[in-house]
Amino acid sequence: MAEKEQRIQPRTLKGFNDYLPEQALRRQVVQERLRHVFERWGYQPLETPTLEYADVLLGRYGAEAEKLIYRFTDNGGRDVALRYDQTVPFARVVAQYGEKLARPFRRYQFQRVWRGENTGRGREREFTQCDVDVAGAASPVVDAETLVIAAEGYRAIGFPRVQVLVNDRTLFDDLGISKEEVISIDKLDKIGAEGVIRELVERGREEAAATDLLSRLQSAEPPARLKDVLAMAEDFGMPEGVLQFEPTLARGLEYYTSTILEVRSPDYTAGSIGGGGRYDALIRRFTGRDVPAVGFSFGLERVIEALEAVGAFSGMRAAPAAVAIALGRAQLRWAGDVAARLRAAGVSVAMATDPDGGAGKQLGAAGKLGARYALLVGESEAAAQQVALKDLESGQQETLGLDEVVQRLTATVP
Amino acid sequence: MAEKEQRIQPRTLKGFNDYLPEQALRRQVVQERLRHVFERWGYQPLETPTLEYADVLLGRYGAEAEKLIYRFTDNGGRDVALRYDQTVPFARVVAQYGEKLARPFRRYQFQRVWRGENTGRGREREFTQCDVDVAGAASPVVDAETLVIAAEGYRAIGFPRVQVLVNDRTLFDDLGISKEEVISIDKLDKIGAEGVIRELVERGREEAAATDLLSRLQSAEPPARLKDVLAMAEDFGMPEGVLQFEPTLARGLEYYTSTILEVRSPDYTAGSIGGGGRYDALIRRFTGRDVPAVGFSFGLERVIEALEAVGAFSGMRAAPAAVAIALGRAQLRWAGDVAARLRAAGVSVAMATDPDGGAGKQLGAAGKLGARYALLVGESEAAAQQVALKDLESGQQETLGLDEVVQRLTATVP
């Protein structure tokens, strides 16, 4: 039967990744730590669907961004699209459920998003955002809170020091800079001052005016509201030296209206490791009335890449602590009992799968699995309700009672 | 500007759900509890992409099932499909990474899957599976382990009692029942014995033979291998009265080859709340060689619906424990300090967003948010480094030092 079937090559799409256990564990640990920070600040979980009606997403991100949206017609003829970020779905939720939601509505959301990008370092087509957003509060208090949460989040997952760059989009309006020009200024890091000036000239400025504009922008003071926000962030415990006003910071997405922020790490040079801002007009596009909102997004894959570079995950392993080895079918029950006792005490124990395979073979398999300990249960151990505990690192073995084994393993296993 | 824009109706696709905080919290809690069970048994996390090459998924589930796959051509002209289950991607991973994986490879995977079903109670187009699978072991030990893990999983998430129905697909072969006939037998619950016999007749059996076949099946004994599996499950701690041999149990998916199981709860009548089985030939379709495997899948949405019916989530709330209220801008720093101390002690505290709004208005907002406590910080409290703790349930208020507040809230908040 199998001979006749066509063999399918096992492979994944470019920009779409498998996360094998060690990697998946890191993703889990980082998300768990972020989640605890967000929950402590009173943020609540939200999940939205993978697919949305396309019109819910379109007209939100800017023309360049929207070319990257995965969009198709489903079997029922509906024009649908894969989530591009979590901010627009959040805005939809706020508009859709209104009174059912807390006011202000603080939520966190950890889901995947899809963008048909050219792939590259830190740029995948499927990636995971860990977001915090607040809707329904125009107060600078929530901008400040967002800054502090971002900084606390990075600290919680193991960044000894990050830089939080902050700006206010209204600064561009105050200097008479158009939306298109903002897009050019956003490229300052990539194309340099000369490149930005060249683009501003292409967009219609005189060269002298463009040069002057960029220099005025670079030496601008924070707008009054941003000054307030920065002071409040200090009130809320922002560590010193983390915040940095950056008047040329622009952020690509079109929906930002006021505070914008971006986080960088000296340990990650391929771009920012998170960003966000205030988007007071986005929800209005669903409701027709203003609902101010502000939020921040941690890029999970980039964060993990940066953390790996500083060795933040060393010693973290997905393998079970021990393997329970029955030496013969009749010993399966006692091996099962030993394993159950250890599991109840919080130790991970896998069962060896070949009770008639002999001790050597089963020990070899346990070692390959990456387990630290083998729990050998032969006839005599079962009869005496004991277990031979073998340390697969040192090779040492000793026979212990059940309580002793539990004590030993709970003491040595993290 | 907003006036000129077309207003978009905020809405979701049929069969695709938003999970608002209370619901999202339940999903999180259930997944966390299952995860702990799986980890204790030595299972490791895995994540695979949302999109796969269509040929990876096709030819695996049976013709009827495959009509439900979300399939489209991406912008690069690739024939792609949304994950239909996690078993086929798991099989692909085992084939693709081979030696890089533990042997046997035990993994859990909690991700969404998509099926263009007709929606109905407990049947959505996007839903979440919580899976455990083992590849690389033909031993009945892992079938038995899977049965016990299923039972422990349900117990861990709050099912006082479930029924685990078990069968072996080879039973059908032994009785000369064809694949197509298995599909009819799988409908026994829905269409009754008469309906099944009618279908068997339509598929070419004489009525007397069909009647006899069904009755022989219903009174069949477990095959020898399944007897072994059931005995080993007992060795591994399966509670009494949970397992039930059910010779007519068939399971829809085509890839099962031996042990099959399905879990039902008396508290959920719309169908099974989980299922799985052994699929020894699935990975061969990628590799050309046998890699035996067995697994089980918890249906998250159904499980939660059933748990809600028995009140398993009562008292669980997503709202923060307390709201910190500064009475005036100058008090934000002390309010922030109080909140930070409580958060460090594990209490969730949201900041009130309107420090100049007055006590009454801010207390009202805290109440609406669903918080149990308000932490009022006026000028005198800030000066004395105290806080007025108001219980929003009883209305009682008292002024306390910081240590006392921390003690009070860590004692009363779960």
Short mmCIF file of C-alpha atoms in Angstrom, two decimals, chain A residues 1-2 5-14 16-25 27-28 31-32 35-37 39-53 55-56 58 60 67-75 78-83 89 91-93 95-97 100-108 111-112 114 116 125-126 128 134 136-137 139-142 145 152 179 228 231-232 234-237 281 284-289 300 318-320 329 332-337 340 342-355 365 368-369, chain B residues 1-3 5-14 16-25 27-28 31-32 35-37 39-53 55-56 58 60 67-75 78-83 89 91-93 95-97 100-108 111-112 114 116 125-126 128 134 136-137 139-142 145 152 179 228 231-232 234-237 281 284-289 318-320 329 332-337 340 342-355 365 368-369:
data_model
loop_
_atom_site.label_atom_id
_atom_site.label_comp_id
_atom_site.label_asym_id
_atom_site.label_seq_id
_atom_site.Cartn_x
_atom_site.Cartn_y
_atom_site.Cartn_z
CA MET A 1 0.00 0.00 0.00
CA ALA A 2 2.64 2.50 1.07
CA GLU A 5 1.50 6.10 -2.54
CA GLN A 6 3.33 9.18 -3.64
CA ARG A 7 5.89 10.15 -1.04
CA ILE A 8 5.47 13.74 0.15
CA GLN A 9 8.56 15.75 0.98
CA PRO A 10 8.31 16.95 4.58
CA ARG A 11 9.02 20.71 4.42
CA THR A 12 7.76 24.10 5.60
CA LEU A 13 6.97 27.31 3.76
CA LYS A 14 9.65 30.00 3.70
CA PHE A 16 7.13 29.82 8.55
CA ASN A 17 8.96 28.02 11.33
CA ASP A 18 8.68 24.88 13.39
CA TYR A 19 9.64 25.41 17.01
CA LEU A 20 11.19 22.21 18.32
CA PRO A 21 11.04 21.54 22.09
CA GLU A 22 14.01 23.59 23.33
CA GLN A 23 12.85 26.54 21.24
CA ALA A 24 9.17 26.08 22.08
CA LEU A 25 10.06 25.98 25.78
CA ARG A 27 8.83 30.83 23.78
CA GLN A 28 6.64 29.53 26.56
CA GLN A 31 5.37 34.56 27.31
CA GLU A 32 4.66 33.36 30.82
CA ARG A 35 1.98 37.62 31.09
CA HIS A 36 2.72 37.87 34.81
CA VAL A 37 3.94 41.46 34.44
CA GLU A 39 -1.53 40.75 34.87
CA ARG A 40 0.05 42.53 37.83
CA TRP A 41 -0.73 45.82 36.08
CA GLY A 42 -4.37 44.82 35.72
CA TYR A 43 -4.30 43.75 32.08
CA GLN A 44 -6.68 40.99 31.03
CA PRO A 45 -6.29 38.33 28.35
CA LEU A 46 -8.00 38.50 24.96
CA GLU A 47 -7.96 36.22 21.93
CA THR A 48 -9.29 37.08 18.51
CA PRO A 49 -9.70 34.93 15.39
CA THR A 50 -6.92 34.20 12.93
CA LEU A 51 -9.14 35.18 10.02
CA GLU A 52 -11.02 38.48 9.77
CA TYR A 53 -13.22 39.94 7.07
CA ASP A 55 -12.37 45.07 5.10
CA VAL A 56 -11.80 45.06 8.87
CA LEU A 58 -7.73 47.10 5.09
CA ARG A 60 -5.47 50.72 8.54
CA LYS A 67 0.51 44.62 0.20
CA LEU A 68 1.85 42.16 2.78
CA ILE A 69 -1.55 41.00 4.03
CA TYR A 70 -2.44 37.34 3.41
CA ARG A 71 -5.85 37.68 1.79
CA PHE A 72 -8.00 35.11 0.04
CA THR A 73 -11.55 34.10 -0.79
CA ASP A 74 -12.89 31.31 1.44
CA ASN A 75 -15.13 28.45 0.29
CA ARG A 78 -16.01 35.65 1.66
CA ASP A 79 -13.11 38.08 1.29
CA VAL A 80 -10.96 37.15 4.30
CA ALA A 81 -7.48 37.93 5.58
CA LEU A 82 -5.03 36.60 8.14
CA ARG A 83 -4.38 38.87 11.14
CA PRO A 89 -8.50 43.35 15.85
CA ALA A 91 -9.89 48.08 17.95
CA ARG A 92 -12.60 45.97 16.34
CA VAL A 93 -13.30 44.19 19.63
CA ALA A 95 -16.03 48.76 18.88
CA GLN A 96 -17.99 45.50 18.72
CA TYR A 97 -18.52 44.75 22.42
CA LYS A 100 -19.49 44.50 27.85
CA LEU A 101 -15.87 45.51 28.33
CA ALA A 102 -14.12 47.08 31.32
CA ARG A 103 -13.52 50.86 31.10
CA PRO A 104 -10.76 51.57 30.40
CA PHE A 105 -10.22 48.22 28.75
CA ARG A 106 -6.73 46.92 29.42
CA ARG A 107 -5.89 43.76 27.58
CA TYR A 108 -2.93 41.63 26.67
CA GLN A 111 -0.99 35.53 19.14
CA ARG A 112 0.61 35.00 15.79
CA TRP A 114 1.20 37.07 9.25
CA GLY A 116 4.16 38.34 3.33
CA ARG A 125 6.22 35.68 7.52
CA GLU A 126 4.60 34.18 10.59
CA THR A 128 4.20 36.18 17.40
CA VAL A 134 -5.53 50.15 26.80
CA GLY A 136 -10.89 54.29 26.57
CA ALA A 137 -8.40 56.57 28.31
CA SER A 139 -4.99 60.42 29.95
CA PRO A 140 -1.17 60.63 29.82
CA VAL A 141 -1.33 58.21 32.78
CA VAL A 142 -1.82 55.29 30.40
CA GLU A 145 2.03 53.17 32.30
CA GLU A 152 9.37 45.96 33.25
CA LYS A 179 2.62 61.97 6.42
CA ASP A 228 3.98 64.99 31.17
CA ALA A 231 7.40 62.61 34.26
CA MET A 232 4.55 60.24 35.09
CA GLU A 234 9.16 58.25 36.45
CA ASP A 235 6.44 58.42 39.10
CA PHE A 236 5.46 54.89 38.18
CA GLY A 237 8.93 53.50 38.74
CA ALA A 281 -8.48 57.56 15.76
CA ARG A 284 -13.46 55.65 15.42
CA ARG A 285 -13.21 54.00 12.03
CA PHE A 286 -15.50 51.28 13.37
CA THR A 287 -17.70 53.30 15.70
CA GLY A 288 -17.81 56.81 14.27
CA ARG A 289 -16.83 58.21 17.67
CA LEU A 300 8.62 37.33 20.55
CA ALA A 318 12.91 20.47 27.78
CA ALA A 319 13.98 16.88 28.54
CA PRO A 320 12.31 15.03 31.43
CA ARG A 329 6.76 -6.63 32.11
CA LEU A 332 5.69 -2.10 35.09
CA ARG A 333 3.29 -1.62 37.97
CA TRP A 334 5.94 -0.66 40.52
CA ALA A 335 7.77 1.48 37.92
CA GLY A 336 4.44 3.19 37.27
CA ASP A 337 3.90 3.76 40.99
CA ALA A 340 3.41 8.62 39.73
CA LEU A 342 7.55 11.61 41.60
CA ARG A 343 5.14 13.37 39.25
CA ALA A 344 2.90 14.21 42.17
CA ALA A 345 5.95 15.85 43.74
CA GLY A 346 6.53 17.92 40.60
CA VAL A 347 9.26 15.88 38.91
CA SER A 348 8.89 15.04 35.21
CA VAL A 349 9.26 11.31 34.59
CA ALA A 350 8.96 9.55 31.24
CA MET A 351 8.26 5.84 31.02
CA ALA A 352 10.79 3.65 29.21
CA THR A 353 8.87 1.95 26.42
CA ASP A 354 10.57 -1.42 26.16
CA PRO A 355 10.27 -3.34 29.45
CA ALA A 365 17.62 5.23 25.39
CA LYS A 368 19.73 9.79 24.50
CA LEU A 369 16.49 11.33 25.68
CA MET B 1 -11.34 63.31 8.06
CA ALA B 2 -13.24 60.59 9.89
CA GLU B 3 -16.48 61.84 8.37
CA GLU B 5 -14.08 57.61 5.69
CA GLN B 6 -16.35 54.69 5.15
CA ARG B 7 -17.38 53.23 8.47
CA ILE B 8 -16.57 49.51 8.74
CA GLN B 9 -18.96 47.28 10.65
CA PRO B 10 -17.06 45.56 13.44
CA ARG B 11 -17.89 41.85 13.07
CA THR B 12 -16.35 38.37 12.99
CA LEU B 13 -16.67 35.50 10.54
CA LYS B 14 -19.14 32.76 11.35
CA PHE B 16 -14.60 32.28 14.36
CA ASN B 17 -14.80 33.57 17.91
CA ASP B 18 -13.44 36.37 20.03
CA TYR B 19 -12.56 35.26 23.53
CA LEU B 20 -13.16 38.18 25.90
CA PRO B 21 -11.18 38.26 29.18
CA GLU B 22 -13.29 35.95 31.37
CA GLN B 23 -13.37 33.40 28.58
CA ALA B 24 -9.74 33.87 27.60
CA LEU B 25 -8.73 33.36 31.23
CA ARG B 27 -8.80 28.94 28.18
CA GLN B 28 -5.49 29.89 29.71
CA GLN B 31 -4.21 24.85 28.98
CA GLU B 32 -1.85 25.53 31.86
CA ARG B 35 0.45 21.39 30.18
CA HIS B 36 1.58 20.56 33.68
CA VAL B 37 0.19 17.04 33.42
CA GLU B 39 5.22 17.87 31.26
CA ARG B 40 5.20 15.61 34.31
CA TRP B 41 4.88 12.64 31.94
CA GLY B 42 7.94 13.83 30.03
CA TYR B 43 6.19 15.42 27.07
CA GLN B 44 7.87 18.41 25.44
CA PRO B 45 6.34 21.42 23.70
CA LEU B 46 6.20 21.83 19.94
CA GLU B 47 4.79 24.54 17.70
CA THR B 48 4.29 24.25 13.96
CA PRO B 49 3.24 26.87 11.39
CA THR B 50 -0.36 27.86 10.72
CA LEU B 51 0.15 27.40 6.99
CA GLU B 52 1.54 24.27 5.38
CA TYR B 53 2.12 23.31 1.77
CA ASP B 55 0.23 18.51 -0.31
CA VAL B 56 1.53 17.93 3.21
CA LEU B 58 -3.93 16.32 1.61
CA ARG B 60 -4.39 12.13 5.13
CA LYS B 67 -13.41 19.20 1.73
CA LEU B 68 -13.24 21.19 4.97
CA ILE B 69 -9.62 22.28 4.61
CA TYR B 70 -8.99 26.02 4.17
CA ARG B 71 -6.80 26.07 1.09
CA PHE B 72 -5.65 28.95 -1.07
CA THR B 73 -2.90 30.21 -3.34
CA ASP B 74 -0.56 32.67 -1.63
CA ASN B 75 0.96 35.76 -3.27
CA ARG B 78 2.14 28.48 -3.59
CA ASP B 79 -0.68 26.03 -2.91
CA VAL B 80 -1.10 26.40 0.87
CA ALA B 81 -3.56 25.29 3.54
CA LEU B 82 -4.42 26.13 7.14
CA ARG B 83 -3.63 23.41 9.69
CA PRO B 89 2.07 18.43 11.11
CA ALA B 91 4.10 13.49 11.52
CA ARG B 92 5.78 15.92 9.14
CA VAL B 93 8.05 17.21 11.93
CA ALA B 95 9.91 12.93 9.27
CA GLN B 96 11.67 16.24 8.69
CA TYR B 97 13.95 16.45 11.74
CA LYS B 100 17.41 15.92 16.00
CA LEU B 101 14.43 14.69 18.01
CA ALA B 102 14.27 12.64 21.20
CA ARG B 103 13.52 8.90 20.73
CA PRO B 104 10.73 8.20 21.33
CA PHE B 105 9.60 11.74 20.66
CA ARG B 106 6.90 12.77 23.13
CA ARG B 107 5.43 16.16 22.42
CA TYR B 108 2.46 18.28 23.39
CA GLN B 111 -2.62 25.36 18.73
CA ARG B 112 -5.60 26.33 16.68
CA TRP B 114 -9.36 25.24 11.02
CA GLY B 116 -14.85 24.79 7.15
CA ARG B 125 -14.54 26.69 12.15
CA GLU B 126 -11.58 27.77 14.24
CA THR B 128 -8.03 24.78 19.64
CA VAL B 134 4.48 9.95 20.95
CA GLY B 136 8.88 6.10 17.57
CA ALA B 137 7.44 3.48 19.91
CA SER B 139 5.11 -0.69 22.39
CA PRO B 140 1.70 -1.02 24.10
CA VAL B 141 3.36 0.91 26.94
CA VAL B 142 2.76 4.18 25.09
CA GLU B 145 0.38 5.85 28.90
CA GLU B 152 -5.31 12.55 34.34
CA LYS B 179 -12.90 1.05 5.55
CA ASP B 228 -2.33 -5.74 27.11
CA ALA B 231 -3.77 -3.99 31.77
CA MET B 232 -0.77 -1.66 31.47
CA GLU B 234 -4.08 -0.07 35.16
CA ASP B 235 -0.42 -0.54 36.13
CA PHE B 236 0.12 3.13 35.37
CA GLY B 237 -2.59 4.29 37.73
CA ALA B 281 1.43 4.41 8.90
CA ARG B 284 5.70 6.53 6.49
CA ARG B 285 3.94 8.65 3.92
CA PHE B 286 6.68 11.23 4.39
CA THR B 287 9.65 8.96 5.03
CA GLY B 288 8.92 5.73 3.23
CA ARG B 289 9.65 3.81 6.44
CA ALA B 318 -10.06 38.39 35.17
CA ALA B 319 -10.49 41.79 36.88
CA PRO B 320 -7.56 43.24 38.85
CA ARG B 329 -1.55 64.74 40.05
CA LEU B 332 0.63 59.88 41.41
CA ARG B 333 4.09 59.06 42.68
CA TRP B 334 2.97 57.63 46.01
CA ALA B 335 0.05 55.85 44.32
CA GLY B 336 2.58 54.39 41.90
CA ASP B 337 4.81 53.28 44.77
CA ALA B 340 4.46 48.69 42.72
CA LEU B 342 1.61 45.28 45.86
CA ARG B 343 2.54 44.00 42.41
CA ALA B 344 5.88 42.81 43.74
CA ALA B 345 3.88 40.83 46.32
CA GLY B 346 1.80 39.25 43.57
CA VAL B 347 -1.34 41.40 43.73
CA SER B 348 -2.75 42.80 40.48
CA VAL B 349 -3.23 46.57 40.68
CA ALA B 350 -4.51 48.81 37.90
CA MET B 351 -3.87 52.56 37.93
CA ALA B 352 -6.87 54.88 37.91
CA THR B 353 -6.47 57.04 34.84
CA ASP B 354 -7.95 60.36 35.93
CA PRO B 355 -6.03 61.78 38.93
CA ALA B 365 -14.74 53.63 37.65
CA LYS B 368 -17.19 49.18 37.22
CA LEU B 369 -13.84 47.60 36.44
#
